[in-house]
CSV table of C-alpha atoms in Angstrom, one decimal:
chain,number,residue,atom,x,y,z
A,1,UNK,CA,102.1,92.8,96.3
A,2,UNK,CA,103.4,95.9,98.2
A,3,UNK,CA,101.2,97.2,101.1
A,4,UNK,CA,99.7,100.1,99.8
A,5,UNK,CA,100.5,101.6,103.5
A,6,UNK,CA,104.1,100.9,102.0
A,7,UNK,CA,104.0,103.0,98.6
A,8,UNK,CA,106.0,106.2,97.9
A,9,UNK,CA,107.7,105.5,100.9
A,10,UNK,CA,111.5,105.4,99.7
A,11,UNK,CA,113.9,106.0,102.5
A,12,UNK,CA,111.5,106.1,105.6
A,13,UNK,CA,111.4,104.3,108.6
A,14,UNK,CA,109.7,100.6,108.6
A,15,UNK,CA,109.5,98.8,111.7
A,16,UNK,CA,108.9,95.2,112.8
A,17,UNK,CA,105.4,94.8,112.5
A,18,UNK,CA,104.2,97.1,110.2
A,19,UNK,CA,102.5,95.8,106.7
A,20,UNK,CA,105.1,95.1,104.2
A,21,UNK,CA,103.2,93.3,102.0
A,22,UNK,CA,99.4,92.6,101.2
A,23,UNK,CA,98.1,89.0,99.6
A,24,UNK,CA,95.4,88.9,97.0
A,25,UNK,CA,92.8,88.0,99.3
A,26,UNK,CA,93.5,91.5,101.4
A,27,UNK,CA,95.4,90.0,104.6
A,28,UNK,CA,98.0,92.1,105.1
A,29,UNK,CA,101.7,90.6,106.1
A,30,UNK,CA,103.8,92.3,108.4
A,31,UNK,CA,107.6,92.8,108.8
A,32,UNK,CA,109.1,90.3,110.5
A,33,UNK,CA,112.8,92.0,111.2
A,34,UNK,CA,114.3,92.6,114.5
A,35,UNK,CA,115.0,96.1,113.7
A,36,UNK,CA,113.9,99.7,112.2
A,37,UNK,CA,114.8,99.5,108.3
A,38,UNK,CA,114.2,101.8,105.4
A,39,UNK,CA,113.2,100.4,102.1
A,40,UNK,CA,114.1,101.9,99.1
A,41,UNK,CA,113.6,101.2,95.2
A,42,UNK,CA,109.8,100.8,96.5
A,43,UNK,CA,107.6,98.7,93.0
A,44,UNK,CA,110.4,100.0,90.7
A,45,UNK,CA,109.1,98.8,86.8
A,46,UNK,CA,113.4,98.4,86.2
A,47,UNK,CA,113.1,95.5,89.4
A,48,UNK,CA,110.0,93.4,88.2
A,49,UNK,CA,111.5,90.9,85.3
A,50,UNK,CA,113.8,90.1,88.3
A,51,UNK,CA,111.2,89.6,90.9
A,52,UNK,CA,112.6,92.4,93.3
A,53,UNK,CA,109.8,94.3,95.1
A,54,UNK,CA,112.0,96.7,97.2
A,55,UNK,CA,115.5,96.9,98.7
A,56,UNK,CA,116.2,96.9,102.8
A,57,UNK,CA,118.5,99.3,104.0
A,58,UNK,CA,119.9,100.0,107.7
A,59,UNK,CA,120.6,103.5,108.9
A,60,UNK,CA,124.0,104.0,109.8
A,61,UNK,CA,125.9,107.0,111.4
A,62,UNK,CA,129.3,107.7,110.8
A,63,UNK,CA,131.5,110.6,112.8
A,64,UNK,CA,134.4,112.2,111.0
């Protein structure tokens, strides 16, 4: 299931190594990415027939 650490957290910064995820026996599970990414869609009810617990993004900056 989705850390609760994690929760409500649409759009902000999750590094490598914070909790991502928590098993039913309480041991948390940590992200594993190289980089800074910024989950969105966080436990959405629309997601959960399809098995989709969040969405990864990568912040990107453009110059015009």
């Amino acid at each position: 299931m989705i850390h609760p650490q994690l929760q409500f957290r649409d759009y902000e910064p999750l590094n490598p190594g914070e909790p991502i995820f928590l098993t039913f026996e309480g041991k948390a599970i940590a992200y594993q990415g190289t980089s800074t990414v910024y989950p969105i869609f966080i436990n959405e009810a629309a997601y959960y027939e399809k098995g989709i617990a969040m969405c990864l993004t990568q912040k990107k900056t453009t110059q015009i």
